[in-house]
Amino acid sequence: SVAVGEPFIVGLGVDTSLRAGRELVDKTEGESWGDKVMTFTYQPVIENFGAKPAKLRLYERIPVAAKEKENDIKITLVKSDAGLSTDALYEQSQKKKGLLRWDVEVPAQSISPNAFTLEYQYRIQYDKQMVLTGPPTMDERAFRQMLGR
């Protein structure tokens, strides 16, 4: 329940005036001081076909090392064109789980080639003798659970 005057969020379904995508801009691999280093650069793209600006939360995910490997594998957000969300709940829980969140406003009629974009880059560094494997994929229900919804 929500108290009188207390703000709350309601999901009203898909907004057909918005379209999102993501592009892998660059991937590099190299070595540094006996470690293997991989760098990934992504560019999320959001188009707003509507007549009004759209405020939204943009989520992206970067890898997170398993607890037993977090001292052996370093995953670092190297850069982001926009600052990550400063929401306290996000910073306390979701950010530590490799979830990136930007609170953005996409201008009206932001349509390709003038779509809203931002770019971010992360680095994975680990001993070159180590072999990395990816996690099992996460279904939508598990993703919503992680977001607390």
PDB file of C-alpha atoms in Angstrom:
ATOM      1  CA  SER A   1       0.000   0.000   0.000  1.00  0.00           C
ATOM      2  CA  VAL A   2       1.028   3.584  -0.575  1.00  0.00           C
ATOM      3  CA  ALA A   3       0.396   6.446   1.844  1.00  0.00           C
ATOM      4  CA  VAL A   4      -1.403   9.585   0.710  1.00  0.00           C
ATOM      5  CA  GLY A   5       1.035  11.930  -1.032  1.00  0.00           C
ATOM      6  CA  GLU A   6       3.785   9.272  -1.244  1.00  0.00           C
ATOM      7  CA  PRO A   7       5.335   8.903  -4.722  1.00  0.00           C
ATOM      8  CA  PHE A   8       5.205   5.493  -6.403  1.00  0.00           C
ATOM      9  CA  ILE A   9       5.991   3.889  -9.749  1.00  0.00           C
ATOM     10  CA  VAL A  10       3.399   2.252 -11.974  1.00  0.00           C
ATOM     11  CA  GLY A  11       4.258   0.274 -15.080  1.00  0.00           C
ATOM     12  CA  LEU A  12       1.713   0.945 -17.808  1.00  0.00           C
ATOM     13  CA  GLY A  13       3.142  -1.341 -20.472  1.00  0.00           C
ATOM     14  CA  VAL A  14       5.290  -0.762 -23.514  1.00  0.00           C
ATOM     15  CA  ASP A  15       5.643   2.756 -24.886  1.00  0.00           C
ATOM     16  CA  THR A  16       5.542   2.332 -28.651  1.00  0.00           C
ATOM     17  CA  SER A  17       7.005   5.811 -29.185  1.00  0.00           C
ATOM     18  CA  LEU A  18      10.385   4.606 -27.841  1.00  0.00           C
ATOM     19  CA  ARG A  19      12.835   2.164 -29.402  1.00  0.00           C
ATOM     20  CA  ALA A  20      16.113   1.029 -27.856  1.00  0.00           C
ATOM     21  CA  GLY A  21      19.135  -0.827 -29.151  1.00  0.00           C
ATOM     22  CA  ARG A  22      22.795  -1.356 -28.355  1.00  0.00           C
ATOM     23  CA  GLU A  23      25.897  -1.605 -30.489  1.00  0.00           C
ATOM     24  CA  LEU A  24      29.303  -3.074 -29.676  1.00  0.00           C
ATOM     25  CA  VAL A  25      31.530  -0.217 -30.870  1.00  0.00           C
ATOM     26  CA  ASP A  26      34.918  -1.736 -30.073  1.00  0.00           C
ATOM     27  CA  LYS A  27      36.522  -4.785 -28.469  1.00  0.00           C
ATOM     28  CA  THR A  28      40.246  -4.997 -27.834  1.00  0.00           C
ATOM     29  CA  GLU A  29      42.410  -7.709 -26.310  1.00  0.00           C
ATOM     30  CA  GLY A  30      45.966  -7.384 -25.090  1.00  0.00           C
ATOM     31  CA  GLU A  31      48.380  -8.063 -22.254  1.00  0.00           C
ATOM     32  CA  SER A  32      49.667  -5.919 -19.427  1.00  0.00           C
ATOM     33  CA  TRP A  33      52.162  -7.060 -16.796  1.00  0.00           C
ATOM     34  CA  GLY A  34      51.377 -10.750 -17.374  1.00  0.00           C
ATOM     35  CA  ASP A  35      47.622 -10.207 -17.298  1.00  0.00           C
ATOM     36  CA  LYS A  36      45.187 -10.527 -20.147  1.00  0.00           C
ATOM     37  CA  VAL A  37      43.166  -7.339 -20.680  1.00  0.00           C
ATOM     38  CA  MET A  38      39.937  -7.122 -22.671  1.00  0.00           C
ATOM     39  CA  THR A  39      38.173  -3.809 -23.225  1.00  0.00           C
ATOM     40  CA  PHE A  40      34.604  -3.481 -24.488  1.00  0.00           C
ATOM     41  CA  THR A  41      32.955  -0.259 -25.697  1.00  0.00           C
ATOM     42  CA  TYR A  42      29.176  -0.198 -26.108  1.00  0.00           C
ATOM     43  CA  GLN A  43      26.772   2.442 -27.334  1.00  0.00           C
ATOM     44  CA  PRO A  44      23.113   2.203 -26.305  1.00  0.00           C
ATOM     45  CA  VAL A  45      20.793   4.037 -28.713  1.00  0.00           C
ATOM     46  CA  ILE A  46      17.297   5.289 -27.879  1.00  0.00           C
ATOM     47  CA  GLU A  47      14.886   6.731 -30.413  1.00  0.00           C
ATOM     48  CA  ASN A  48      11.921   8.822 -29.266  1.00  0.00           C
ATOM     49  CA  PHE A  49       9.242   9.107 -31.939  1.00  0.00           C
ATOM     50  CA  GLY A  50       6.979  11.037 -29.550  1.00  0.00           C
ATOM     51  CA  ALA A  51       6.145  14.737 -29.455  1.00  0.00           C
ATOM     52  CA  LYS A  52       7.386  15.113 -25.843  1.00  0.00           C
ATOM     53  CA  PRO A  53      10.733  14.410 -24.161  1.00  0.00           C
ATOM     54  CA  ALA A  54      10.851  11.037 -22.381  1.00  0.00           C
ATOM     55  CA  LYS A  55      12.411  10.609 -18.931  1.00  0.00           C
ATOM     56  CA  LEU A  56      13.612   7.067 -18.443  1.00  0.00           C
ATOM     57  CA  ARG A  57      16.016   4.768 -16.688  1.00  0.00           C
ATOM     58  CA  LEU A  58      18.505   3.148 -19.004  1.00  0.00           C
ATOM     59  CA  TYR A  59      19.941  -0.125 -17.696  1.00  0.00           C
ATOM     60  CA  GLU A  60      22.970  -1.977 -19.005  1.00  0.00           C
ATOM     61  CA  ARG A  61      24.908  -4.855 -17.499  1.00  0.00           C
ATOM     62  CA  ILE A  62      28.628  -5.476 -17.162  1.00  0.00           C
ATOM     63  CA  PRO A  63      30.132  -8.780 -15.992  1.00  0.00           C
ATOM     64  CA  VAL A  64      30.722  -9.450 -12.303  1.00  0.00           C
ATOM     65  CA  ALA A  65      33.329 -11.892 -11.035  1.00  0.00           C
ATOM     66  CA  ALA A  66      32.144 -14.781  -8.864  1.00  0.00           C
ATOM     67  CA  LYS A  67      32.850 -14.245  -5.144  1.00  0.00           C
ATOM     68  CA  GLU A  68      35.669 -16.805  -5.106  1.00  0.00           C
ATOM     69  CA  LYS A  69      37.349 -15.113  -8.105  1.00  0.00           C
ATOM     70  CA  GLU A  70      36.844 -11.419  -7.303  1.00  0.00           C
ATOM     71  CA  ASN A  71      40.500 -11.045  -6.213  1.00  0.00           C
ATOM     72  CA  ASP A  72      41.719 -12.685  -9.442  1.00  0.00           C
ATOM     73  CA  ILE A  73      39.478 -10.902 -11.951  1.00  0.00           C
ATOM     74  CA  LYS A  74      39.224  -7.117 -12.070  1.00  0.00           C
ATOM     75  CA  ILE A  75      36.248  -5.638 -13.890  1.00  0.00           C
ATOM     76  CA  THR A  76      36.276  -1.853 -14.141  1.00  0.00           C
ATOM     77  CA  LEU A  77      33.955   0.696 -15.696  1.00  0.00           C
ATOM     78  CA  VAL A  78      36.542   2.771 -17.554  1.00  0.00           C
ATOM     79  CA  LYS A  79      34.343   5.561 -18.882  1.00  0.00           C
ATOM     80  CA  SER A  80      30.794   6.664 -19.446  1.00  0.00           C
ATOM     81  CA  ASP A  81      29.560   9.623 -21.492  1.00  0.00           C
ATOM     82  CA  ALA A  82      26.941  10.353 -18.826  1.00  0.00           C
ATOM     83  CA  GLY A  83      27.078  10.014 -15.057  1.00  0.00           C
ATOM     84  CA  LEU A  84      25.522   6.929 -13.519  1.00  0.00           C
ATOM     85  CA  SER A  85      22.426   7.321 -11.387  1.00  0.00           C
ATOM     86  CA  THR A  86      22.988   8.694  -7.878  1.00  0.00           C
ATOM     87  CA  ASP A  87      19.864   6.985  -6.521  1.00  0.00           C
ATOM     88  CA  ALA A  88      20.775   5.602  -3.069  1.00  0.00           C
ATOM     89  CA  LEU A  89      19.042   2.222  -3.492  1.00  0.00           C
ATOM     90  CA  TYR A  90      20.724   1.692  -6.856  1.00  0.00           C
ATOM     91  CA  GLU A  91      24.163   2.535  -5.442  1.00  0.00           C
ATOM     92  CA  GLN A  92      23.672   0.237  -2.420  1.00  0.00           C
ATOM     93  CA  SER A  93      22.521  -2.885  -4.215  1.00  0.00           C
ATOM     94  CA  GLN A  94      22.244  -2.939  -8.001  1.00  0.00           C
ATOM     95  CA  LYS A  95      25.523  -1.215  -8.895  1.00  0.00           C
ATOM     96  CA  LYS A  96      27.512  -3.859  -7.007  1.00  0.00           C
ATOM     97  CA  LYS A  97      25.826  -6.543  -9.115  1.00  0.00           C
ATOM     98  CA  GLY A  98      27.177  -5.104 -12.369  1.00  0.00           C
ATOM     99  CA  LEU A  99      24.028  -3.215 -13.274  1.00  0.00           C
ATOM    100  CA  LEU A 100      24.645   0.217 -14.774  1.00  0.00           C
ATOM    101  CA  ARG A 101      21.817   2.747 -14.578  1.00  0.00           C
ATOM    102  CA  TRP A 102      21.488   6.154 -16.158  1.00  0.00           C
ATOM    103  CA  ASP A 103      18.541   8.467 -15.485  1.00  0.00           C
ATOM    104  CA  VAL A 104      18.172  10.227 -18.813  1.00  0.00           C
ATOM    105  CA  GLU A 105      15.814  12.434 -20.752  1.00  0.00           C
ATOM    106  CA  VAL A 106      15.483  11.630 -24.432  1.00  0.00           C
ATOM    107  CA  PRO A 107      14.408  14.687 -26.450  1.00  0.00           C
ATOM    108  CA  ALA A 108      11.236  14.550 -28.526  1.00  0.00           C
ATOM    109  CA  GLN A 109      11.670  13.354 -32.107  1.00  0.00           C
ATOM    110  CA  SER A 110      15.144  11.926 -31.432  1.00  0.00           C
ATOM    111  CA  ILE A 111      15.171   9.695 -34.457  1.00  0.00           C
ATOM    112  CA  SER A 112      18.157   8.165 -36.251  1.00  0.00           C
ATOM    113  CA  PRO A 113      20.578   9.667 -37.207  1.00  0.00           C
ATOM    114  CA  ASN A 114      19.820  12.078 -34.327  1.00  0.00           C
ATOM    115  CA  ALA A 115      18.863   9.388 -31.811  1.00  0.00           C
ATOM    116  CA  PHE A 116      19.934   9.701 -28.173  1.00  0.00           C
ATOM    117  CA  THR A 117      23.188   7.828 -27.558  1.00  0.00           C
ATOM    118  CA  LEU A 118      25.749   7.436 -24.863  1.00  0.00           C
ATOM    119  CA  GLU A 119      28.892   5.388 -24.789  1.00  0.00           C
ATOM    120  CA  TYR A 120      30.458   3.390 -22.002  1.00  0.00           C
ATOM    121  CA  GLN A 121      33.527   1.216 -21.744  1.00  0.00           C
ATOM    122  CA  TYR A 122      34.577  -1.499 -19.315  1.00  0.00           C
ATOM    123  CA  ARG A 123      37.753  -3.525 -18.857  1.00  0.00           C
ATOM    124  CA  ILE A 124      38.283  -7.108 -17.730  1.00  0.00           C
ATOM    125  CA  GLN A 125      41.772  -7.919 -16.426  1.00  0.00           C
ATOM    126  CA  TYR A 126      42.913 -11.372 -15.266  1.00  0.00           C
ATOM    127  CA  ASP A 127      45.913 -13.705 -15.211  1.00  0.00           C
ATOM    128  CA  LYS A 128      46.603 -14.903 -18.760  1.00  0.00           C
ATOM    129  CA  GLN A 129      46.784 -18.525 -17.520  1.00  0.00           C
ATOM    130  CA  MET A 130      43.156 -18.293 -16.409  1.00  0.00           C
ATOM    131  CA  VAL A 131      40.267 -19.399 -18.642  1.00  0.00           C
ATOM    132  CA  LEU A 132      37.043 -17.403 -18.344  1.00  0.00           C
ATOM    133  CA  THR A 133      33.598 -18.847 -18.900  1.00  0.00           C
ATOM    134  CA  GLY A 134      30.327 -16.965 -19.079  1.00  0.00           C
ATOM    135  CA  PRO A 135      27.425 -17.448 -16.690  1.00  0.00           C
ATOM    136  CA  PRO A 136      24.163 -19.099 -17.666  1.00  0.00           C
ATOM    137  CA  THR A 137      21.751 -16.624 -19.216  1.00  0.00           C
ATOM    138  CA  MET A 138      19.294 -14.850 -16.950  1.00  0.00           C
ATOM    139  CA  ASP A 139      15.600 -15.058 -17.766  1.00  0.00           C
ATOM    140  CA  GLU A 140      13.294 -12.035 -17.511  1.00  0.00           C
ATOM    141  CA  ARG A 141      11.791 -13.162 -14.182  1.00  0.00           C
ATOM    142  CA  ALA A 142      15.217 -13.420 -12.556  1.00  0.00           C
ATOM    143  CA  PHE A 143      16.184 -10.021 -13.979  1.00  0.00           C
ATOM    144  CA  ARG A 144      13.025  -8.383 -12.520  1.00  0.00           C
ATOM    145  CA  GLN A 145      13.716 -10.090  -9.191  1.00  0.00           C
ATOM    146  CA  MET A 146      17.238  -8.673  -9.145  1.00  0.00           C
ATOM    147  CA  LEU A 147      15.788  -5.195  -9.806  1.00  0.00           C
ATOM    148  CA  GLY A 148      13.428  -5.655  -6.861  1.00  0.00           C
ATOM    149  CA  ARG A 149      10.233  -5.692  -8.904  1.00  0.00           C
TER     150      ARG A 149
END
